[in-house]
Amino acid sequence: MDNSLPPADELVLVDRELAQLDARRSQLLARRAWLLRVLYAPATSAAAGPFPPAAGPRAKASGPRPPVADSTPRSAQNVLLTLGGTLLTIAAIAFTLVSWGSMGIGGRSVVLFVVTSAALAAPVALLRRSLVSTAESVAALGLVLTVLDAYALHRVALPETDGLGYTAVAAAVLAGAWTAYGSALSRLRIPLPVAVVAGQLPLPLGVLAAGGGPTVFAWAALVTAAADGAVILWTRPAAVRITAAVGATALGGWALLTGGWLSLTSPWSGAPLLLAAAAPILYVARRLPAVAVAASAVAGLATVAAAGGLLRPAVPTDWTVPVYVLCGLALASVWRLRPAGAGDGAAEGAGRRLPGGVRLGLAGAGAGVAALGVVWALPPVAVGILGPMARTTEVWSGEHAGRALTSYPGTAVLVLAVAAAVLAAVPRLWARCGALALVWALLTALPVSLGLPYAATLALQLLTTAAALACAVRPSPLTRGLRGPEQAEGPGTPGSEPPAAAPAAPAAPGAPWGAWAPSRPRPQAPATEPGTVLGWIAYAGGLVSAVSAVALALDVRGATFAALGVLLVLLVGVAVLGAGARRLVAACAAVLTATGLVVAVAAAGGFEDHWTALALLLVPAATAAVGAKARPVALPVEITGAVVALPAFALAASRPAFLALALALGGVIAAATAVRPERRRFASWTAAVLFLLATWVRLAVWEVTTPEAYTLPVTVPALVVGFLRRRRDREASSWTAYGPGLAATLLPSLVAAWTDPEWPRPLALGVAALAVTLLGARFRLQALLVLGGSVLALDGLHELAPYVVQAVGALPRWLPPALAGLLLLAVGATYEQRLRDARRLRDRVARMR
């Protein structure tokens, strides 16, 4: 075993685990024995407790358990108590609102005093009897009665008092009374949270009663939220802290929203409110690590809003967002400070004043503001990319050349530049990637933000493409200063040493086997090469800029040729100097760029479509020649060239004679490619298909109605050649030997038979196809069997189709669906057998040559 502990220490740990396993086994055996007693002696086990006596030397004597206290009630009991308390509360409210006026002042006072006192005093006796749930229900009734007492007091004794002011005072009095009551009866869980709820009302309602505006109300809400924060920090009951947290979130959020609105309308009123709100939030963040990140982030946003609101009136309108971005970046710089416990001396004291969670939250808030600023600066980037593609006129019409693109504030470029500079200074891969993307966005947005003319915009886009592709080929300067995985900094200072691995600790008693394992180094996944990631980001930006540059260059004829020529040189350079997938993509893009140049030359020369089609065939011819020399990029280049041939054939379709010529030229290119051993199989078949299609098109142009006169002279020698090759090479495939010759006659004859209304041609074709099929089955030749059988089936379908249609028309309309349903049922019932038959047939055909 490969261990990092000495053998003696490991032996002690193993013995300890074995002892724990023995103890656990003894407990399970005791439990098993008790379960057997319960199953086979129910009368005896009914008197026993729900668990067997504990095993071990400290086991106590078994005996009858005491009755379960009411402090842990059952669900049914809770439901009954809740319903009872609710009904009593409803009765009290109804009495106060409806029957109150029928009693005199003395009776009212006596009823209020007696009922409320009884409801508040009853829980004391109930708690002495451990009836906690009952006491909770009665106490809840008492609390509701105190609210009704306050309402009744206002209606009877103080009817002229302002309702809001009286409610504020009553809420303060009730909050204090409920706090004292809940503190005296600490076993009750309701009074203290209810007191916290009442404590949310006095200040906000008092402000409203005094006629305060939104600003004063926000300050009152903020003071109340600060008091809630004190409750969260210095009280222990979880229910109280949760209630205070909800109140602090609601009131503090209202204060922050009001402060944010005031920072836009009245900065000198909103900034103090925001800063005053940030201070207690930061204090809570320092004292409660669980919420440190979220709370400090909120405080950071409030600080940025306050600072930006004060600076905003002093700058022009276009500089508003950059001001907030600079404030956010200034706040994000706190990440450079040392965290708690880092360093020594004064630095250590400063670190203790700024824990790691607070650092992260403040830096995240600042970075979030900067990110929003970057988003604000992105529309010019989108216009710079997509603007040239929005075309309403034909190419070379000068639609964009006569006017600049839509102008945006120049400060958008400033925001992108500042963000890129900040990220470039961070020695992290993600930061360098973001910086590289922002630099590209800056160069793309520059013409739009500054309103540059057409020539300067096109030149800048081509320069951006060139720079991005250069970074994709040589990204090493961008990776300078990046730290590898072994230098990754922790939550402390950048560049600090990683903490040493802690020694392995034994498992806790009772832990399952496998909770402890000797410490050993964990295998790490290989780190991503920084140059690869940065190279791909630059490469993607370069390709996007290239597409946008081509779209913009289509406005002017000379610009089109210049842009395509420059891009062709750049892409060829990447294909030659680059590596990996980027090299392959550049080679394919170079082929497409060359295609664009050919089309541009044809358009400038006024070529008709069929002449343009013949010119496009120069591209696959060139790619075939390049593929013979440039082996690393041969396959993608040749595939791209072959794809370019498809629109060439489509352009030539308007002139069948030129289509036949184009197909023949394509066959020549494929045949030339088939000379290379690695392309022989696919290229030879492609050449045969193209030659065959060219022949059919030529026959159609000549209006030949008897294609066999032209195909049989080709088929006979082709079959003879195939026969001779099979004699010399018994392993040669029947498709290679006989496939081209048979297809040259059978397929054109099948097409002619489907359009021939007479019967001799289909009959002759069917006989020939039957003979070929039988020969294929006799000599186990796959090509003969498949081609002959397919042609025979299609020929027979052509002959039987009219009769089938006539028969189906004569049948009742319900019969075809019924027959189809029966067929499906039959196939489904014998699906497995049919599947085996199909597989057996497939295997037999596959074994043929």
PDB file of C-alpha atoms in Angstrom, residues 405-664:
ATOM      1  CA  LEU A 405     -22.335  54.098 -39.259  1.00  0.00           C
ATOM      2  CA  THR A 406     -24.668  55.154 -36.466  1.00  0.00           C
ATOM      3  CA  SER A 407     -22.744  57.248 -33.977  1.00  0.00           C
ATOM      4  CA  TYR A 408     -22.597  56.327 -30.296  1.00  0.00           C
ATOM      5  CA  PRO A 409     -20.973  58.204 -27.386  1.00  0.00           C
ATOM      6  CA  GLY A 410     -17.192  58.092 -27.549  1.00  0.00           C
ATOM      7  CA  THR A 411     -17.076  57.271 -23.848  1.00  0.00           C
ATOM      8  CA  ALA A 412     -18.205  53.720 -24.679  1.00  0.00           C
ATOM      9  CA  VAL A 413     -14.748  53.148 -26.136  1.00  0.00           C
ATOM     10  CA  LEU A 414     -13.231  54.601 -22.966  1.00  0.00           C
ATOM     11  CA  VAL A 415     -15.164  52.155 -20.797  1.00  0.00           C
ATOM     12  CA  LEU A 416     -13.967  49.223 -22.889  1.00  0.00           C
ATOM     13  CA  ALA A 417     -10.377  50.483 -22.785  1.00  0.00           C
ATOM     14  CA  VAL A 418     -10.356  50.922 -19.003  1.00  0.00           C
ATOM     15  CA  ALA A 419     -11.930  47.507 -18.419  1.00  0.00           C
ATOM     16  CA  ALA A 420      -9.425  45.853 -20.767  1.00  0.00           C
ATOM     17  CA  ALA A 421      -6.493  47.559 -19.013  1.00  0.00           C
ATOM     18  CA  VAL A 422      -7.702  46.451 -15.586  1.00  0.00           C
ATOM     19  CA  LEU A 423      -8.179  42.841 -16.671  1.00  0.00           C
ATOM     20  CA  ALA A 424      -4.815  42.789 -18.430  1.00  0.00           C
ATOM     21  CA  ALA A 425      -3.138  43.652 -15.127  1.00  0.00           C
ATOM     22  CA  VAL A 426      -4.606  40.588 -13.405  1.00  0.00           C
ATOM     23  CA  PRO A 427      -2.276  37.561 -13.774  1.00  0.00           C
ATOM     24  CA  ARG A 428      -5.079  35.084 -14.338  1.00  0.00           C
ATOM     25  CA  LEU A 429      -6.104  33.252 -17.468  1.00  0.00           C
ATOM     26  CA  TRP A 430      -9.777  34.262 -17.276  1.00  0.00           C
ATOM     27  CA  ALA A 431      -8.751  37.898 -16.871  1.00  0.00           C
ATOM     28  CA  ARG A 432      -6.421  37.790 -19.831  1.00  0.00           C
ATOM     29  CA  CYS A 433      -9.152  36.179 -21.911  1.00  0.00           C
ATOM     30  CA  GLY A 434     -11.566  38.942 -20.922  1.00  0.00           C
ATOM     31  CA  ALA A 435      -8.947  41.597 -21.684  1.00  0.00           C
ATOM     32  CA  LEU A 436      -8.323  40.134 -25.123  1.00  0.00           C
ATOM     33  CA  ALA A 437     -12.056  40.047 -25.890  1.00  0.00           C
ATOM     34  CA  LEU A 438     -12.470  43.640 -24.704  1.00  0.00           C
ATOM     35  CA  VAL A 439      -9.573  44.857 -26.853  1.00  0.00           C
ATOM     36  CA  TRP A 440     -11.228  43.265 -29.868  1.00  0.00           C
ATOM     37  CA  ALA A 441     -14.564  44.852 -28.890  1.00  0.00           C
ATOM     38  CA  LEU A 442     -12.798  48.206 -28.506  1.00  0.00           C
ATOM     39  CA  LEU A 443     -11.356  48.067 -32.013  1.00  0.00           C
ATOM     40  CA  THR A 444     -14.724  46.993 -33.404  1.00  0.00           C
ATOM     41  CA  ALA A 445     -16.644  49.789 -31.655  1.00  0.00           C
ATOM     42  CA  LEU A 446     -14.108  52.517 -32.429  1.00  0.00           C
ATOM     43  CA  PRO A 447     -15.442  53.410 -35.930  1.00  0.00           C
ATOM     44  CA  VAL A 448     -19.023  53.554 -34.666  1.00  0.00           C
ATOM     45  CA  SER A 449     -18.250  55.618 -31.562  1.00  0.00           C
ATOM     46  CA  LEU A 450     -16.019  58.087 -33.402  1.00  0.00           C
ATOM     47  CA  GLY A 451     -18.034  58.177 -36.647  1.00  0.00           C
ATOM     48  CA  LEU A 452     -15.039  57.264 -38.848  1.00  0.00           C
ATOM     49  CA  PRO A 453     -15.442  57.410 -42.656  1.00  0.00           C
ATOM     50  CA  TYR A 454     -15.892  54.325 -44.826  1.00  0.00           C
ATOM     51  CA  ALA A 455     -12.243  53.846 -45.831  1.00  0.00           C
ATOM     52  CA  ALA A 456     -10.940  54.235 -42.284  1.00  0.00           C
ATOM     53  CA  THR A 457     -13.590  51.841 -40.944  1.00  0.00           C
ATOM     54  CA  LEU A 458     -12.705  49.160 -43.478  1.00  0.00           C
ATOM     55  CA  ALA A 459      -8.991  49.603 -42.879  1.00  0.00           C
ATOM     56  CA  LEU A 460      -9.476  49.338 -39.114  1.00  0.00           C
ATOM     57  CA  GLN A 461     -11.548  46.166 -39.476  1.00  0.00           C
ATOM     58  CA  LEU A 462      -8.855  44.570 -41.640  1.00  0.00           C
ATOM     59  CA  LEU A 463      -6.179  45.617 -39.140  1.00  0.00           C
ATOM     60  CA  THR A 464      -8.273  44.131 -36.328  1.00  0.00           C
ATOM     61  CA  THR A 465      -8.564  40.888 -38.278  1.00  0.00           C
ATOM     62  CA  ALA A 466      -4.822  40.815 -38.932  1.00  0.00           C
ATOM     63  CA  ALA A 467      -3.970  41.491 -35.280  1.00  0.00           C
ATOM     64  CA  ALA A 468      -6.414  38.872 -34.009  1.00  0.00           C
ATOM     65  CA  LEU A 469      -5.133  36.207 -36.407  1.00  0.00           C
ATOM     66  CA  ALA A 470      -1.549  37.077 -35.462  1.00  0.00           C
ATOM     67  CA  CYS A 471      -2.429  36.577 -31.784  1.00  0.00           C
ATOM     68  CA  ALA A 472      -4.032  33.264 -32.703  1.00  0.00           C
ATOM     69  CA  VAL A 473      -0.772  32.111 -34.326  1.00  0.00           C
ATOM     70  CA  ARG A 474       1.635  33.553 -31.717  1.00  0.00           C
ATOM     71  CA  PRO A 475      -0.219  34.054 -28.397  1.00  0.00           C
ATOM     72  CA  SER A 476       2.921  33.811 -26.200  1.00  0.00           C
ATOM     73  CA  PRO A 477       3.077  37.554 -25.254  1.00  0.00           C
ATOM     74  CA  LEU A 478      -0.446  37.313 -23.886  1.00  0.00           C
ATOM     75  CA  THR A 479       0.508  34.495 -21.510  1.00  0.00           C
ATOM     76  CA  ARG A 480       3.431  36.342 -19.980  1.00  0.00           C
ATOM     77  CA  GLY A 481       3.051  36.626 -16.212  1.00  0.00           C
ATOM     78  CA  LEU A 482       0.310  34.044 -15.919  1.00  0.00           C
ATOM     79  CA  ARG A 483       0.603  31.777 -12.895  1.00  0.00           C
ATOM     80  CA  GLY A 484       0.369  28.061 -13.400  1.00  0.00           C
ATOM     81  CA  PRO A 485      -1.704  25.734 -11.232  1.00  0.00           C
ATOM     82  CA  GLU A 486       1.183  25.236  -8.824  1.00  0.00           C
ATOM     83  CA  GLN A 487       1.341  29.025  -8.268  1.00  0.00           C
ATOM     84  CA  ALA A 488      -2.341  29.593  -7.878  1.00  0.00           C
ATOM     85  CA  GLU A 489      -3.012  31.930  -5.018  1.00  0.00           C
ATOM     86  CA  GLY A 490      -5.544  31.129  -2.396  1.00  0.00           C
ATOM     87  CA  PRO A 491      -7.964  33.471  -0.754  1.00  0.00           C
ATOM     88  CA  GLY A 492      -5.041  35.451   0.570  1.00  0.00           C
ATOM     89  CA  THR A 493      -2.553  37.738  -1.026  1.00  0.00           C
ATOM     90  CA  PRO A 494      -1.729  37.254  -4.703  1.00  0.00           C
ATOM     91  CA  GLY A 495       1.342  35.194  -4.953  1.00  0.00           C
ATOM     92  CA  SER A 496       1.114  33.766  -1.438  1.00  0.00           C
ATOM     93  CA  GLU A 497       2.275  30.227  -0.813  1.00  0.00           C
ATOM     94  CA  PRO A 498      -0.416  27.539  -0.836  1.00  0.00           C
ATOM     95  CA  PRO A 499      -1.264  26.120   2.580  1.00  0.00           C
ATOM     96  CA  ALA A 500       0.309  22.843   3.545  1.00  0.00           C
ATOM     97  CA  ALA A 501      -1.890  19.786   3.439  1.00  0.00           C
ATOM     98  CA  ALA A 502      -3.393  18.898   6.781  1.00  0.00           C
ATOM     99  CA  PRO A 503      -2.546  15.450   8.186  1.00  0.00           C
ATOM    100  CA  ALA A 504      -5.221  12.837   7.921  1.00  0.00           C
ATOM    101  CA  ALA A 505      -7.469  12.590  10.955  1.00  0.00           C
ATOM    102  CA  PRO A 506      -9.112   9.377  12.149  1.00  0.00           C
ATOM    103  CA  ALA A 507     -12.833   8.951  11.630  1.00  0.00           C
ATOM    104  CA  ALA A 508     -15.217   9.987  14.344  1.00  0.00           C
ATOM    105  CA  PRO A 509     -16.646   7.234  16.521  1.00  0.00           C
ATOM    106  CA  GLY A 510     -19.511   5.565  14.772  1.00  0.00           C
ATOM    107  CA  ALA A 511     -18.488   6.779  11.332  1.00  0.00           C
ATOM    108  CA  PRO A 512     -18.978   4.279   8.506  1.00  0.00           C
ATOM    109  CA  TRP A 513     -16.053   2.346   7.137  1.00  0.00           C
ATOM    110  CA  GLY A 514     -14.229   4.359   4.550  1.00  0.00           C
ATOM    111  CA  ALA A 515     -14.694   7.724   6.266  1.00  0.00           C
ATOM    112  CA  TRP A 516     -10.997   7.649   7.073  1.00  0.00           C
ATOM    113  CA  ALA A 517      -8.300   6.925   4.562  1.00  0.00           C
ATOM    114  CA  PRO A 518      -4.582   7.625   4.717  1.00  0.00           C
ATOM    115  CA  SER A 519      -3.776  10.961   3.123  1.00  0.00           C
ATOM    116  CA  ARG A 520      -2.218  10.697  -0.272  1.00  0.00           C
ATOM    117  CA  PRO A 521      -1.784  13.161  -3.110  1.00  0.00           C
ATOM    118  CA  ARG A 522      -4.850  13.428  -5.330  1.00  0.00           C
ATOM    119  CA  PRO A 523      -4.295  13.271  -9.063  1.00  0.00           C
ATOM    120  CA  GLN A 524      -4.854  16.620 -10.723  1.00  0.00           C
ATOM    121  CA  ALA A 525      -6.416  17.106 -14.104  1.00  0.00           C
ATOM    122  CA  PRO A 526      -4.030  18.510 -16.650  1.00  0.00           C
ATOM    123  CA  ALA A 527      -4.240  22.287 -16.755  1.00  0.00           C
ATOM    124  CA  THR A 528      -5.485  23.950 -19.892  1.00  0.00           C
ATOM    125  CA  GLU A 529      -2.706  25.550 -21.888  1.00  0.00           C
ATOM    126  CA  PRO A 530      -3.221  29.348 -21.582  1.00  0.00           C
ATOM    127  CA  GLY A 531      -1.962  29.968 -25.112  1.00  0.00           C
ATOM    128  CA  THR A 532      -4.596  27.625 -26.515  1.00  0.00           C
ATOM    129  CA  VAL A 533      -7.514  29.404 -24.832  1.00  0.00           C
ATOM    130  CA  LEU A 534      -6.244  32.872 -25.695  1.00  0.00           C
ATOM    131  CA  GLY A 535      -5.471  31.769 -29.230  1.00  0.00           C
ATOM    132  CA  TRP A 536      -9.005  30.531 -29.793  1.00  0.00           C
ATOM    133  CA  ILE A 537     -10.517  33.746 -28.411  1.00  0.00           C
ATOM    134  CA  ALA A 538      -8.349  35.833 -30.714  1.00  0.00           C
ATOM    135  CA  TYR A 539      -9.102  33.484 -33.591  1.00  0.00           C
ATOM    136  CA  ALA A 540     -12.864  33.747 -33.102  1.00  0.00           C
ATOM    137  CA  GLY A 541     -12.663  37.527 -32.960  1.00  0.00           C
ATOM    138  CA  GLY A 542     -10.536  37.603 -36.100  1.00  0.00           C
ATOM    139  CA  LEU A 543     -13.004  35.471 -38.052  1.00  0.00           C
ATOM    140  CA  VAL A 544     -15.959  37.626 -36.956  1.00  0.00           C
ATOM    141  CA  SER A 545     -14.086  40.779 -37.974  1.00  0.00           C
ATOM    142  CA  ALA A 546     -13.219  39.191 -41.308  1.00  0.00           C
ATOM    143  CA  VAL A 547     -16.875  38.455 -42.064  1.00  0.00           C
ATOM    144  CA  SER A 548     -17.874  41.995 -41.099  1.00  0.00           C
ATOM    145  CA  ALA A 549     -15.058  43.450 -43.236  1.00  0.00           C
ATOM    146  CA  VAL A 550     -16.195  41.467 -46.270  1.00  0.00           C
ATOM    147  CA  ALA A 551     -19.801  42.615 -45.759  1.00  0.00           C
ATOM    148  CA  LEU A 552     -18.642  46.232 -45.538  1.00  0.00           C
ATOM    149  CA  ALA A 553     -16.330  45.881 -48.547  1.00  0.00           C
ATOM    150  CA  LEU A 554     -19.219  44.783 -50.754  1.00  0.00           C
ATOM    151  CA  ASP A 555     -20.255  48.427 -51.012  1.00  0.00           C
ATOM    152  CA  VAL A 556     -17.381  49.312 -53.375  1.00  0.00           C
ATOM    153  CA  ARG A 557     -15.909  47.166 -56.144  1.00  0.00           C
ATOM    154  CA  GLY A 558     -12.287  48.053 -55.447  1.00  0.00           C
ATOM    155  CA  ALA A 559     -12.764  47.586 -51.709  1.00  0.00           C
ATOM    156  CA  THR A 560     -14.195  44.121 -52.334  1.00  0.00           C
ATOM    157  CA  PHE A 561     -11.121  42.944 -54.214  1.00  0.00           C
ATOM    158  CA  ALA A 562      -8.782  44.576 -51.701  1.00  0.00           C
ATOM    159  CA  ALA A 563     -10.522  43.083 -48.657  1.00  0.00           C
ATOM    160  CA  LEU A 564     -10.767  39.589 -50.150  1.00  0.00           C
ATOM    161  CA  GLY A 565      -7.133  39.696 -51.236  1.00  0.00           C
ATOM    162  CA  VAL A 566      -5.904  40.773 -47.800  1.00  0.00           C
ATOM    163  CA  LEU A 567      -8.031  38.169 -46.048  1.00  0.00           C
ATOM    164  CA  LEU A 568      -6.808  35.461 -48.414  1.00  0.00           C
ATOM    165  CA  VAL A 569      -3.183  36.296 -47.582  1.00  0.00           C
ATOM    166  CA  LEU A 570      -3.916  36.376 -43.837  1.00  0.00           C
ATOM    167  CA  LEU A 571      -5.800  33.071 -43.834  1.00  0.00           C
ATOM    168  CA  VAL A 572      -3.163  31.343 -45.923  1.00  0.00           C
ATOM    169  CA  GLY A 573      -0.574  32.628 -43.464  1.00  0.00           C
ATOM    170  CA  VAL A 574      -2.483  31.152 -40.529  1.00  0.00           C
ATOM    171  CA  ALA A 575      -2.905  27.863 -42.444  1.00  0.00           C
ATOM    172  CA  VAL A 576       0.863  27.731 -43.008  1.00  0.00           C
ATOM    173  CA  LEU A 577       2.129  29.029 -39.654  1.00  0.00           C
ATOM    174  CA  GLY A 578      -0.656  27.893 -37.348  1.00  0.00           C
ATOM    175  CA  ALA A 579      -1.229  24.536 -35.735  1.00  0.00           C
ATOM    176  CA  GLY A 580      -4.057  22.254 -34.757  1.00  0.00           C
ATOM    177  CA  ALA A 581      -7.677  22.971 -35.475  1.00  0.00           C
ATOM    178  CA  ARG A 582      -7.063  26.682 -36.074  1.00  0.00           C
ATOM    179  CA  ARG A 583      -4.879  25.749 -39.028  1.00  0.00           C
ATOM    180  CA  LEU A 584      -7.618  23.609 -40.533  1.00  0.00           C
ATOM    181  CA  VAL A 585     -10.294  26.275 -40.064  1.00  0.00           C
ATOM    182  CA  ALA A 586      -8.033  28.883 -41.656  1.00  0.00           C
ATOM    183  CA  ALA A 587      -7.424  26.638 -44.653  1.00  0.00           C
ATOM    184  CA  CYS A 588     -11.155  26.123 -45.195  1.00  0.00           C
ATOM    185  CA  ALA A 589     -11.798  29.853 -44.751  1.00  0.00           C
ATOM    186  CA  ALA A 590      -9.071  30.572 -47.312  1.00  0.00           C
ATOM    187  CA  VAL A 591     -10.876  28.335 -49.822  1.00  0.00           C
ATOM    188  CA  LEU A 592     -14.125  30.231 -49.234  1.00  0.00           C
ATOM    189  CA  THR A 593     -12.295  33.553 -49.605  1.00  0.00           C
ATOM    190  CA  ALA A 594     -10.812  32.385 -52.903  1.00  0.00           C
ATOM    191  CA  THR A 595     -14.311  31.423 -53.993  1.00  0.00           C
ATOM    192  CA  GLY A 596     -15.472  34.922 -53.190  1.00  0.00           C
ATOM    193  CA  LEU A 597     -12.649  36.336 -55.303  1.00  0.00           C
ATOM    194  CA  VAL A 598     -13.658  34.153 -58.248  1.00  0.00           C
ATOM    195  CA  VAL A 599     -17.279  35.257 -57.944  1.00  0.00           C
ATOM    196  CA  ALA A 600     -16.200  38.897 -57.677  1.00  0.00           C
ATOM    197  CA  VAL A 601     -14.057  38.596 -60.809  1.00  0.00           C
ATOM    198  CA  ALA A 602     -16.938  36.965 -62.678  1.00  0.00           C
ATOM    199  CA  ALA A 603     -19.339  39.672 -61.538  1.00  0.00           C
ATOM    200  CA  ALA A 604     -16.907  42.425 -62.487  1.00  0.00           C
ATOM    201  CA  GLY A 605     -16.453  40.834 -65.908  1.00  0.00           C
ATOM    202  CA  GLY A 606     -20.191  40.543 -66.466  1.00  0.00           C
ATOM    203  CA  PHE A 607     -20.126  36.738 -66.799  1.00  0.00           C
ATOM    204  CA  GLU A 608     -23.395  34.914 -67.203  1.00  0.00           C
ATOM    205  CA  ASP A 609     -24.329  32.257 -64.674  1.00  0.00           C
ATOM    206  CA  HIS A 610     -23.107  29.266 -66.697  1.00  0.00           C
ATOM    207  CA  TRP A 611     -19.724  30.893 -67.317  1.00  0.00           C
ATOM    208  CA  THR A 612     -19.495  31.753 -63.622  1.00  0.00           C
ATOM    209  CA  ALA A 613     -20.170  28.080 -62.886  1.00  0.00           C
ATOM    210  CA  LEU A 614     -17.236  27.003 -65.012  1.00  0.00           C
ATOM    211  CA  ALA A 615     -15.056  29.623 -63.301  1.00  0.00           C
ATOM    212  CA  LEU A 616     -16.049  28.289 -59.879  1.00  0.00           C
ATOM    213  CA  LEU A 617     -14.711  24.852 -60.827  1.00  0.00           C
ATOM    214  CA  LEU A 618     -11.260  26.403 -60.630  1.00  0.00           C
ATOM    215  CA  VAL A 619     -11.617  26.317 -56.849  1.00  0.00           C
ATOM    216  CA  PRO A 620     -12.020  22.505 -56.456  1.00  0.00           C
ATOM    217  CA  ALA A 621      -9.275  22.039 -59.053  1.00  0.00           C
ATOM    218  CA  ALA A 622      -6.953  24.243 -57.002  1.00  0.00           C
ATOM    219  CA  THR A 623      -7.882  22.503 -53.743  1.00  0.00           C
ATOM    220  CA  ALA A 624      -7.156  19.108 -55.316  1.00  0.00           C
ATOM    221  CA  ALA A 625      -3.718  20.372 -56.328  1.00  0.00           C
ATOM    222  CA  VAL A 626      -3.091  21.867 -52.862  1.00  0.00           C
ATOM    223  CA  GLY A 627      -4.265  18.695 -51.158  1.00  0.00           C
ATOM    224  CA  ALA A 628      -1.606  16.696 -52.992  1.00  0.00           C
ATOM    225  CA  LYS A 629       1.121  18.878 -51.418  1.00  0.00           C
ATOM    226  CA  ALA A 630      -0.217  20.196 -48.088  1.00  0.00           C
ATOM    227  CA  ARG A 631      -0.976  16.914 -46.350  1.00  0.00           C
ATOM    228  CA  PRO A 632      -1.927  18.339 -42.881  1.00  0.00           C
ATOM    229  CA  VAL A 633      -4.800  20.367 -44.336  1.00  0.00           C
ATOM    230  CA  ALA A 634      -5.530  18.230 -47.397  1.00  0.00           C
ATOM    231  CA  LEU A 635      -8.807  16.636 -46.326  1.00  0.00           C
ATOM    232  CA  PRO A 636     -10.689  19.745 -45.060  1.00  0.00           C
ATOM    233  CA  VAL A 637      -9.417  21.797 -48.027  1.00  0.00           C
ATOM    234  CA  GLU A 638     -10.603  19.197 -50.536  1.00  0.00           C
ATOM    235  CA  ILE A 639     -13.971  18.818 -48.808  1.00  0.00           C
ATOM    236  CA  THR A 640     -14.470  22.589 -48.889  1.00  0.00           C
ATOM    237  CA  GLY A 641     -13.541  22.647 -52.577  1.00  0.00           C
ATOM    238  CA  ALA A 642     -16.006  19.854 -53.275  1.00  0.00           C
ATOM    239  CA  VAL A 643     -18.731  21.823 -51.487  1.00  0.00           C
ATOM    240  CA  VAL A 644     -17.944  24.846 -53.685  1.00  0.00           C
ATOM    241  CA  ALA A 645     -18.588  22.652 -56.751  1.00  0.00           C
ATOM    242  CA  LEU A 646     -22.237  22.200 -55.738  1.00  0.00           C
ATOM    243  CA  PRO A 647     -23.279  25.840 -56.340  1.00  0.00           C
ATOM    244  CA  ALA A 648     -21.287  25.686 -59.576  1.00  0.00           C
ATOM    245  CA  PHE A 649     -23.485  22.840 -60.763  1.00  0.00           C
ATOM    246  CA  ALA A 650     -26.573  24.753 -59.604  1.00  0.00           C
ATOM    247  CA  LEU A 651     -25.539  27.854 -61.580  1.00  0.00           C
ATOM    248  CA  ALA A 652     -24.994  25.746 -64.705  1.00  0.00           C
ATOM    249  CA  ALA A 653     -28.396  24.058 -64.425  1.00  0.00           C
ATOM    250  CA  SER A 654     -30.039  26.816 -66.475  1.00  0.00           C
ATOM    251  CA  ARG A 655     -28.009  25.663 -69.510  1.00  0.00           C
ATOM    252  CA  PRO A 656     -28.068  21.808 -69.672  1.00  0.00           C
ATOM    253  CA  ALA A 657     -25.203  21.698 -72.139  1.00  0.00           C
ATOM    254  CA  PHE A 658     -22.996  23.645 -69.730  1.00  0.00           C
ATOM    255  CA  LEU A 659     -24.262  21.496 -66.875  1.00  0.00           C
ATOM    256  CA  ALA A 660     -23.033  18.403 -68.714  1.00  0.00           C
ATOM    257  CA  LEU A 661     -19.697  20.110 -69.284  1.00  0.00           C
ATOM    258  CA  ALA A 662     -19.460  21.170 -65.632  1.00  0.00           C
ATOM    259  CA  LEU A 663     -20.230  17.627 -64.463  1.00  0.00           C
ATOM    260  CA  ALA A 664     -17.633  16.229 -66.808  1.00  0.00           C
TER     261      ALA A 664
END
